[in-house]
PDB file of C-alpha atoms in Angstrom:
ATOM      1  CA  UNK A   1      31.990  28.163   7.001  1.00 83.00           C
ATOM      2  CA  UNK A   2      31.481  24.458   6.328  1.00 85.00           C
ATOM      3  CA  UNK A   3      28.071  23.750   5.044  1.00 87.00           C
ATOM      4  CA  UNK A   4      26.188  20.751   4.818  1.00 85.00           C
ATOM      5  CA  UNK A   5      24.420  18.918   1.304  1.00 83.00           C
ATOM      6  CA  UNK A   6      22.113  21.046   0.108  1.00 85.00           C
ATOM      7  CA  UNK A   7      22.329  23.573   2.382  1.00 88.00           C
ATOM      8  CA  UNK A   8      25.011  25.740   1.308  1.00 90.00           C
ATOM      9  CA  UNK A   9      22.683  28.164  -0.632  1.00 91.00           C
ATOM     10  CA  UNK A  10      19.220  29.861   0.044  1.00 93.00           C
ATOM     11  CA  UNK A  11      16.911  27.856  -1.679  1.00 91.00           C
ATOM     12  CA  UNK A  12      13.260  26.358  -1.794  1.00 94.00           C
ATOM     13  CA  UNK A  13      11.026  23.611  -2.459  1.00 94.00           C
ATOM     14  CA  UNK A  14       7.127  24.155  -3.575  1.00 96.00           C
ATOM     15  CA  UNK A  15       4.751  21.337  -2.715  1.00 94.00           C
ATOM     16  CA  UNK A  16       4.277  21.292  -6.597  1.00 95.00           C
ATOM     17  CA  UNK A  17       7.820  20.942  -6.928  1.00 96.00           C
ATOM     18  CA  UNK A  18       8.320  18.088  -5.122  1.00 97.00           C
ATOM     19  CA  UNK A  19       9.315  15.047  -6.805  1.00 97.00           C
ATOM     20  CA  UNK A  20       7.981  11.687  -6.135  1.00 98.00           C
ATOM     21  CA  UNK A  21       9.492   8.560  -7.093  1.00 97.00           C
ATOM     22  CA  UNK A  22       9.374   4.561  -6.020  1.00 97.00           C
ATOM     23  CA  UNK A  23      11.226   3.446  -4.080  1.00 96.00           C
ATOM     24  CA  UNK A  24      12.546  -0.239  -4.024  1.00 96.00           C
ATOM     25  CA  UNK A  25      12.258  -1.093  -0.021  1.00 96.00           C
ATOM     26  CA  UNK A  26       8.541  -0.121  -0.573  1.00 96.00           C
ATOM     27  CA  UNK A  27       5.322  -1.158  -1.948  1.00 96.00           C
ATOM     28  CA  UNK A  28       4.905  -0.658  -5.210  1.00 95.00           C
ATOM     29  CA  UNK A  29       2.225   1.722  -4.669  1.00 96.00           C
ATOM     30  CA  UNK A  30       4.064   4.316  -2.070  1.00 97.00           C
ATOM     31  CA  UNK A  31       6.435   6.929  -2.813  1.00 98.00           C
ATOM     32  CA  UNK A  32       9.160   8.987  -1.359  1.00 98.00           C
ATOM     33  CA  UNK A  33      10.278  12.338  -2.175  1.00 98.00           C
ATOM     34  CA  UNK A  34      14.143  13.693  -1.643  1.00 97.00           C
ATOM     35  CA  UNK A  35      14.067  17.178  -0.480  1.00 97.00           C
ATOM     36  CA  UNK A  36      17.130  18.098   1.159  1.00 96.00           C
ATOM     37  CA  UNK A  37      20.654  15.872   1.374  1.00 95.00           C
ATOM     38  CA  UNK A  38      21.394  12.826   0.012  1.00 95.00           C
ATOM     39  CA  UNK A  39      19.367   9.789   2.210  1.00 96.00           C
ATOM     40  CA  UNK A  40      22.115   6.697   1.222  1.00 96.00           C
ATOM     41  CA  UNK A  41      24.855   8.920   2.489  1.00 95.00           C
ATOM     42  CA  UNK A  42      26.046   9.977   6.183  1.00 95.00           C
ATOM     43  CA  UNK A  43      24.759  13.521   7.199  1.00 94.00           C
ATOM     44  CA  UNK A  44      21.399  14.746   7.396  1.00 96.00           C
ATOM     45  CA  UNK A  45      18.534  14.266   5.227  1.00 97.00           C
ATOM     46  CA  UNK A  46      14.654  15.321   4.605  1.00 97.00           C
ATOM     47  CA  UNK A  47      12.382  13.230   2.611  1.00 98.00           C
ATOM     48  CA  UNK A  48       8.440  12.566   2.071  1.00 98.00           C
ATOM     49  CA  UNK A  49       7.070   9.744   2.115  1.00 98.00           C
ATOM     50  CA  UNK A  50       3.024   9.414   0.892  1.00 98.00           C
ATOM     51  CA  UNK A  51       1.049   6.093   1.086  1.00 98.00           C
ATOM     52  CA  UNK A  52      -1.908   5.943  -0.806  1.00 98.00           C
ATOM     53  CA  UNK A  53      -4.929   4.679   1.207  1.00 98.00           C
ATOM     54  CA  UNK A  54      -5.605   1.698   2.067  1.00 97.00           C
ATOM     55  CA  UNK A  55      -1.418   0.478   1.455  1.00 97.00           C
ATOM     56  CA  UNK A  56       0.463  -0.706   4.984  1.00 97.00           C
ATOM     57  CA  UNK A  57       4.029  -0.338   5.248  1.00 97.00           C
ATOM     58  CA  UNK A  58       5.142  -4.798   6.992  1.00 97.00           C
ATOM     59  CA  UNK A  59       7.282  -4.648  10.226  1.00 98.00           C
ATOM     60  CA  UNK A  60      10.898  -3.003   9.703  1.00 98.00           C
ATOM     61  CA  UNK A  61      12.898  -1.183  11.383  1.00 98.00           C
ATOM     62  CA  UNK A  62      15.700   1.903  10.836  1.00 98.00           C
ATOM     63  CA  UNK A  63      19.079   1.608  12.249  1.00 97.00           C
ATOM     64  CA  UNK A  64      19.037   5.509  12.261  1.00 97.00           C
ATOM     65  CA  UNK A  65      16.639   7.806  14.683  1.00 98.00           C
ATOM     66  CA  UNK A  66      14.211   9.290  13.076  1.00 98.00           C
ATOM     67  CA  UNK A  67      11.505  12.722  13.214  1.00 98.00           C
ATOM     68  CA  UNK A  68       8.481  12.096  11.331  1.00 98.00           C
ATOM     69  CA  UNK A  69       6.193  15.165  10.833  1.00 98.00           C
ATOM     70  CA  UNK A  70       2.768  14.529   9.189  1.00 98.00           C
ATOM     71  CA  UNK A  71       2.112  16.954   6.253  1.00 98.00           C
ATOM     72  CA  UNK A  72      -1.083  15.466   5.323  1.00 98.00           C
ATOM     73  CA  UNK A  73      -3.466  12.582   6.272  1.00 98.00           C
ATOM     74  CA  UNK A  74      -3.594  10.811   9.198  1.00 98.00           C
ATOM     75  CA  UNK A  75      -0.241   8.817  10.407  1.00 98.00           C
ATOM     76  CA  UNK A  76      -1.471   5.247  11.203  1.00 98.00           C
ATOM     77  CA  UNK A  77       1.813   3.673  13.083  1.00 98.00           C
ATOM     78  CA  UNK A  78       2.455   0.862  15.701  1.00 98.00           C
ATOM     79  CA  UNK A  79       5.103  -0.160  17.454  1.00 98.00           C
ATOM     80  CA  UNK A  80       6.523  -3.794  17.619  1.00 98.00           C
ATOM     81  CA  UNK A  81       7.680  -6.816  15.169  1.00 98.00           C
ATOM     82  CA  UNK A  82       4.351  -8.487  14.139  1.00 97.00           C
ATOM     83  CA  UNK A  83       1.458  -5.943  12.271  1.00 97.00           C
ATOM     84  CA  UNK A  84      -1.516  -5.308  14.894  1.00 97.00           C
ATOM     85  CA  UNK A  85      -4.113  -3.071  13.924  1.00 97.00           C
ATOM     86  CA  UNK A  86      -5.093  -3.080  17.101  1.00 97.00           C
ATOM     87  CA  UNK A  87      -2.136  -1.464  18.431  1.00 97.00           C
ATOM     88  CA  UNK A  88      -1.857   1.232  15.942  1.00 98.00           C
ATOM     89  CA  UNK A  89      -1.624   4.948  17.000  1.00 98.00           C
ATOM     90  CA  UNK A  90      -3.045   8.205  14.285  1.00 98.00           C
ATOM     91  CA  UNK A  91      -1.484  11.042  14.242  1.00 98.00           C
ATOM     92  CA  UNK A  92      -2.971  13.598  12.006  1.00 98.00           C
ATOM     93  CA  UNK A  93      -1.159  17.076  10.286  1.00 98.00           C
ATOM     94  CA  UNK A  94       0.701  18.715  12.132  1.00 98.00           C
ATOM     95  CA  UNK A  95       2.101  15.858  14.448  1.00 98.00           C
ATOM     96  CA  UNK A  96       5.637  14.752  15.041  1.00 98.00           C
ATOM     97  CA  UNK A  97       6.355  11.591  16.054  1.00 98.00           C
ATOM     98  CA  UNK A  98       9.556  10.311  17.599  1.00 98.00           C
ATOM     99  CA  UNK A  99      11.253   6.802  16.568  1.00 98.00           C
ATOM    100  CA  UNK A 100      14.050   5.618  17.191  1.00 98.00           C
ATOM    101  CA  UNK A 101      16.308   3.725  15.723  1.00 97.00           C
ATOM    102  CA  UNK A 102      16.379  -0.048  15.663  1.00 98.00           C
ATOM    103  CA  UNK A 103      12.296   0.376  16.595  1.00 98.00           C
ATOM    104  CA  UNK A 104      10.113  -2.144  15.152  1.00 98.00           C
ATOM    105  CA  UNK A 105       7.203  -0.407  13.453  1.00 98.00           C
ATOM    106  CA  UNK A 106       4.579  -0.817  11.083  1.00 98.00           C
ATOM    107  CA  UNK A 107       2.193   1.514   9.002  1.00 96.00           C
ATOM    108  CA  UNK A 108      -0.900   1.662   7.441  1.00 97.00           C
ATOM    109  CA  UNK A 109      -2.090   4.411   5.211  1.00 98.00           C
ATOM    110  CA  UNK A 110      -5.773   3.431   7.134  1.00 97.00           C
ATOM    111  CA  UNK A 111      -7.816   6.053   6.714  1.00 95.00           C
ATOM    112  CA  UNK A 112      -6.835   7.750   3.255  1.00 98.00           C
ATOM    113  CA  UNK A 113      -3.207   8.753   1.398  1.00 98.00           C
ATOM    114  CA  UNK A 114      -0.915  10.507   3.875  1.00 98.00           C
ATOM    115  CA  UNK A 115       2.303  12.244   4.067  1.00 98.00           C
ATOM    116  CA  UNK A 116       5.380  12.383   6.444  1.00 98.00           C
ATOM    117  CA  UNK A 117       8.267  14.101   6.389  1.00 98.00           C
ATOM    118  CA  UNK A 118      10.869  12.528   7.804  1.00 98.00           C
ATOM    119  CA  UNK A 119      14.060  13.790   9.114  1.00 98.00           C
ATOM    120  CA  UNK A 120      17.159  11.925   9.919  1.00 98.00           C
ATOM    121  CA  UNK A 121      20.892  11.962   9.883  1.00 97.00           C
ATOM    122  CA  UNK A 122      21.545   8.885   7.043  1.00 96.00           C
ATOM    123  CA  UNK A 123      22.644   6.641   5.860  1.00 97.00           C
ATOM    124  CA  UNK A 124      18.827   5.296   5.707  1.00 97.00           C
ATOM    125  CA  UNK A 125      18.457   1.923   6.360  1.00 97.00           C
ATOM    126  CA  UNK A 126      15.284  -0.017   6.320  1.00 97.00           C
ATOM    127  CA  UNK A 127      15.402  -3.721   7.699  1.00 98.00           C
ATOM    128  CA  UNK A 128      11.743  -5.826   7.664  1.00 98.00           C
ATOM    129  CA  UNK A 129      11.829  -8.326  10.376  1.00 98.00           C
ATOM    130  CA  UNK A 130      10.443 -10.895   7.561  1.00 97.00           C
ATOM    131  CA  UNK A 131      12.448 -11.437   4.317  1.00 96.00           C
ATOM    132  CA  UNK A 132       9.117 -12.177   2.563  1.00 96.00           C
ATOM    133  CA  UNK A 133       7.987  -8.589   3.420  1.00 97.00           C
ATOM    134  CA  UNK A 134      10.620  -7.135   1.750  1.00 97.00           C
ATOM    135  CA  UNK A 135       9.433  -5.819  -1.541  1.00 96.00           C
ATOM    136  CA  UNK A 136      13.248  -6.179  -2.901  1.00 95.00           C
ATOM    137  CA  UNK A 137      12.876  -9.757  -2.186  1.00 89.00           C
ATOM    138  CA  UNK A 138      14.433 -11.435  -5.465  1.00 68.00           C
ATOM    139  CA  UNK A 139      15.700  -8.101  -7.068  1.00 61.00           C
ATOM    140  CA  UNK A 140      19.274  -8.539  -8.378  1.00 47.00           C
ATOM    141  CA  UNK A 141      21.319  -7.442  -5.884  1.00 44.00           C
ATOM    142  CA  UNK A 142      18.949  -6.908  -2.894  1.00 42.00           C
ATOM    143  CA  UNK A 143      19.815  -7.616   0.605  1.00 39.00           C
TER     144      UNK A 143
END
């Protein structure tokens, strides 16, 4: 039986296990969190992402669809290419939202730090739909 990354043995992950790291596509203060697969590679992937409160996540967009389940927090997300708080929708623990690819969205860690788990098939892409939004702006390399 073919198997795929990180899922050809019984294993686990503990919240406290869970390792958080930047991540260059975000702001500073945000994090993401590989838990199963390998995210810049085709096949399928799991990874957290928290935003501390108060930190919103510019326009951008995913060429890949996506599953986000909220762990903790509430979700603050809107849909379209300019930020409107207006138009954002909160989804607290427990939800799963459904986005797909090539969607214009926007976040906002609104009412307090949350987490979402995200699950995709990769390779993860994540376009803003400004340059100057993009946090890897002027990083060596960064497209």
């Amino acid at each position: 039986m073919t198997h795929q990354r990180d899922q050809d043995r019984f294993h686990f992950i503990r919240p406290e296990n869970v390792e958080w790291r930047p991540f260059p596509a975000f702001p500073p203060e945000a994090r993401l969190a590989v838990l199963v697969g390998d995210p810049s590679q085709a096949g399928p992937y799991v990874i957290r992402v928290k935003l501390p409160a108060g930190v919103r996540m510019a326009p951008h967009r995913h060429p890949e669809d996506r599953l986000y389940t909220v762990i903790s927090g509430v979700f603050h997300i809107g849909l379209g290419e300019r930020f409107d708080p207006d138009s954002l929708q909160a989804f607290g623990p427990g939800s799963v939202v459904v986005l797909p690819g090539g969607q214009s969205h926007f976040h906002w860690a609104k009412d307090g730090e949350y987490v979402t788990q995200v699950t995709a098939l990769g390779p993860l892409g994540l376009d803003y739909v400004e340059a100057r939004d993009d946090p890897r702006r002027g990083q060596a390399g960064a497209t």
